[in-house]
XYZ file of C-alpha atoms in Angstrom:
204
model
C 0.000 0.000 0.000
C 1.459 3.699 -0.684
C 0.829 5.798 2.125
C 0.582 8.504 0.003
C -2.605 7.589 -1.439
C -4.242 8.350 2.100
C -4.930 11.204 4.383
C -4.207 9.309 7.683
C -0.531 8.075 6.687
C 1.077 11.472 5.791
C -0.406 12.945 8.942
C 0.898 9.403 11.241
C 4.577 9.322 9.234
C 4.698 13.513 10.176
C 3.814 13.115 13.768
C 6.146 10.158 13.933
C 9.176 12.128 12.124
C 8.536 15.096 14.565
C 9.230 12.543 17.253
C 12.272 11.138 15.886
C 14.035 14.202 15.666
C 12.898 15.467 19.066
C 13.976 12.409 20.791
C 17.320 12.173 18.493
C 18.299 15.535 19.505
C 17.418 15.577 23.108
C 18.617 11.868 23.309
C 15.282 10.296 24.249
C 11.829 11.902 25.528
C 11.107 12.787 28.977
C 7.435 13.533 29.420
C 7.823 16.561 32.709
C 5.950 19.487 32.339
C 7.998 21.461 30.380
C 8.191 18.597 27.356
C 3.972 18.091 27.348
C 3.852 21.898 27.474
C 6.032 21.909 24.152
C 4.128 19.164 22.686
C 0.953 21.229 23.522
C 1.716 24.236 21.845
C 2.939 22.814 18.950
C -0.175 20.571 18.089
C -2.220 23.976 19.232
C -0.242 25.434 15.878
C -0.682 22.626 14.024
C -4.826 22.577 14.774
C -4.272 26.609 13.912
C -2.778 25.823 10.422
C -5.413 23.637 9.626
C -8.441 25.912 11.154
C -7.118 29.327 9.774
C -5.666 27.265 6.684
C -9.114 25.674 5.729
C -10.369 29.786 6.748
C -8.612 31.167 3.991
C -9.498 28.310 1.279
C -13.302 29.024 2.119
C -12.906 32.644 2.039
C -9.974 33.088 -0.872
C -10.680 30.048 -2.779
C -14.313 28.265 -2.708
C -16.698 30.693 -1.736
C -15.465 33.138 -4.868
C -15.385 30.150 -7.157
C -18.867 28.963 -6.009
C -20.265 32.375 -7.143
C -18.612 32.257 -10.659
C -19.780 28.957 -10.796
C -23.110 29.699 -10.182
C -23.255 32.168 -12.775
C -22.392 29.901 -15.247
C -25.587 28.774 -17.037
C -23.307 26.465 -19.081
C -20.885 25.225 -16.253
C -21.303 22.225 -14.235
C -22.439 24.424 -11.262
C -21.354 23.650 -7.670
C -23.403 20.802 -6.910
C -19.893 18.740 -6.854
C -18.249 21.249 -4.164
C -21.054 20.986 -1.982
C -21.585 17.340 -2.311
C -18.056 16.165 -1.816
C -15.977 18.685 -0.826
C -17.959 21.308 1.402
C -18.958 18.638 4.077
C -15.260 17.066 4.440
C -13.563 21.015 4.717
C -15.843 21.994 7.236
C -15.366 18.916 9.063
C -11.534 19.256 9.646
C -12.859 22.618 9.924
C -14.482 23.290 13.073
C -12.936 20.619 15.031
C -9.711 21.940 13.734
C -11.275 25.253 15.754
C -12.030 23.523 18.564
C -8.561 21.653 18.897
C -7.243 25.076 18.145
C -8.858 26.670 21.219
C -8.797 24.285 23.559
C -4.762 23.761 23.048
C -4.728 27.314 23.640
C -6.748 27.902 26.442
C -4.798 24.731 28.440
C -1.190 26.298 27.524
C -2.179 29.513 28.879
C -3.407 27.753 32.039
C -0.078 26.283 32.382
C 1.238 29.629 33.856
C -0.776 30.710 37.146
C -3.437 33.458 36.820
C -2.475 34.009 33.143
C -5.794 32.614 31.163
C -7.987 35.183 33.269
C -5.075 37.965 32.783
C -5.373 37.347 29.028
C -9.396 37.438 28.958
C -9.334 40.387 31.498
C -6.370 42.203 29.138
C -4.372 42.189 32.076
C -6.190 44.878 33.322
C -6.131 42.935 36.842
C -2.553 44.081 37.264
C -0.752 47.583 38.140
C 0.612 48.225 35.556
C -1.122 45.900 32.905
C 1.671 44.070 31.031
C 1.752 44.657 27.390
C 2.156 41.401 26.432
C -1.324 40.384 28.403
C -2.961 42.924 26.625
C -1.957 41.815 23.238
C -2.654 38.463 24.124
C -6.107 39.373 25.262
C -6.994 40.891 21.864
C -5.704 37.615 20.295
C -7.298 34.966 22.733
C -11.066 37.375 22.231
C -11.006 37.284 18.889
C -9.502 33.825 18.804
C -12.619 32.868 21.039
C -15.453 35.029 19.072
C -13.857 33.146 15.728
C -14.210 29.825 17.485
C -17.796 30.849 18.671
C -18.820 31.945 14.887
C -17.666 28.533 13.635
C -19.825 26.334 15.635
C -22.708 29.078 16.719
C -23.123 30.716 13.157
C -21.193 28.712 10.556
C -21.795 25.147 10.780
C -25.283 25.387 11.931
C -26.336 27.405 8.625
C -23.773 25.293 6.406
C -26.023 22.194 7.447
C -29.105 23.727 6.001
C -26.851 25.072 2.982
C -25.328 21.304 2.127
C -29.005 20.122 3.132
C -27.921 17.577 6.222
C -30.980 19.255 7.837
C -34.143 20.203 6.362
C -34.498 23.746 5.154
C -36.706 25.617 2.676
C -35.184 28.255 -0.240
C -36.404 30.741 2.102
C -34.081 29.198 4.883
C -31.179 28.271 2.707
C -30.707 32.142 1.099
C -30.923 33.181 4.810
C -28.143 30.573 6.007
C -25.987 31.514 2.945
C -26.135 35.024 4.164
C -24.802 34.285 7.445
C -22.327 31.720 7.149
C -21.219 34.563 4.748
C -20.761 37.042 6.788
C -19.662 34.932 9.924
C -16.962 33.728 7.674
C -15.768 36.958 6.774
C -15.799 38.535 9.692
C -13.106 35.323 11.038
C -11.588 36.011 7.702
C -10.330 39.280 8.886
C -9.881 38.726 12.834
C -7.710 35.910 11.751
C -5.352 38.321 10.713
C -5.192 40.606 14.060
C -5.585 37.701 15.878
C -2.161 35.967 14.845
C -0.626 38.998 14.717
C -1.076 39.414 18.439
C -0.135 35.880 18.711
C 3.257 36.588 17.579
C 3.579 39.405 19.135
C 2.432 38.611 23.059
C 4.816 35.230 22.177
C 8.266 36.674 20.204
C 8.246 40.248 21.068
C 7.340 43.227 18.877
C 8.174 43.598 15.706
């Protein structure tokens, strides 16, 4: 069998080389707290990549190509995207949002008092802290992205792709705000990882 051919063996032979070299360059793996709290944070990127990855395609890629599509009296239309390829992307795509926050919101629990000084802005200290306040902009809009996925999104994709009953009424209505819900991630995606960076490397 070629691994190649799947979706599962890629992702098990990358996990698995990741690993190797950890545990060939620190001569073996020691699971204390500072090893799981590097493992955390860098499947909370990898989930990220994948949530803000499959983010762009819907906003850059499929939903502009669904409209030309659709005006295409002559075209095949979009039944195929929605069929096949709509219900798999959202898949990896809000539990890839879920992963995303979840990794998050443990790592930043890792460090006493710092997931409430991030959702407070640090405004619970004197001074605030820069980086707290940057990384409160980042986890809110990381959280109101998270809460548009699986409040707004998926709920009105399902009577889009028609996995629940909806009328034409109902569907135009859903399209509209999965639209707009989408978008509005679209562009606190890029604040949001921009504070990321920031509250985690250091300005610019």
């Amino acid at each position: 069998m070629n691994p190649l051919t799947t979706v599962k063996w890629p992702l098990i032979i990358g996990f698995v080389i990741a690993a190797l070299i950890l545990w060939l360059v620190n001569g073996g793996l020691s699971f204390d707290a500072g090893t799981i709290n590097s493992l955390t944070r860098w499947l909370h990127i990898v989930f990220g990549v994948f949530w803000i990855g499959l983010l762009y395609y819907f906003n850059a890629v499929q939903t502009p190509a669904m409209a030309v599509a659709a005006a295409d009296k002559g075209g095949p239309g979009g039944a195929g995207i929605n069929k096949y390829v709509a219900p798999r992307a959202l898949l990896w795509f809000r539990w890839s949002a879920l992963g995303t926050w979840l990794l998050g919101a443990y790592l930043l629990s890792q460090t006493p008092g710092r997931f409430i000084r991030a959702f407070t802005f640090g405004l619970m200290q004197s001074p605030p802290s820069h980086p707290n306040i940057i990384m409160g902009f980042g986890v809110w809009f990381g959280t109101i992205m998270l809460l548009n996925v699986w409040g707004i999104i998926w709920p009105n994709q399902k009577k889009i792709l028609g996995i629940v009953p909806a009328t034409d009424e109902q569907k135009a209505a859903a399209r509209k705000a999965a639209l707009y819900a989408s978008r509005i991630n679209f562009l606190l995606s890029i604040p949001m990882l921009m504070c990321m960076v920031v509250a985690a490397h250091g300005p610019f």
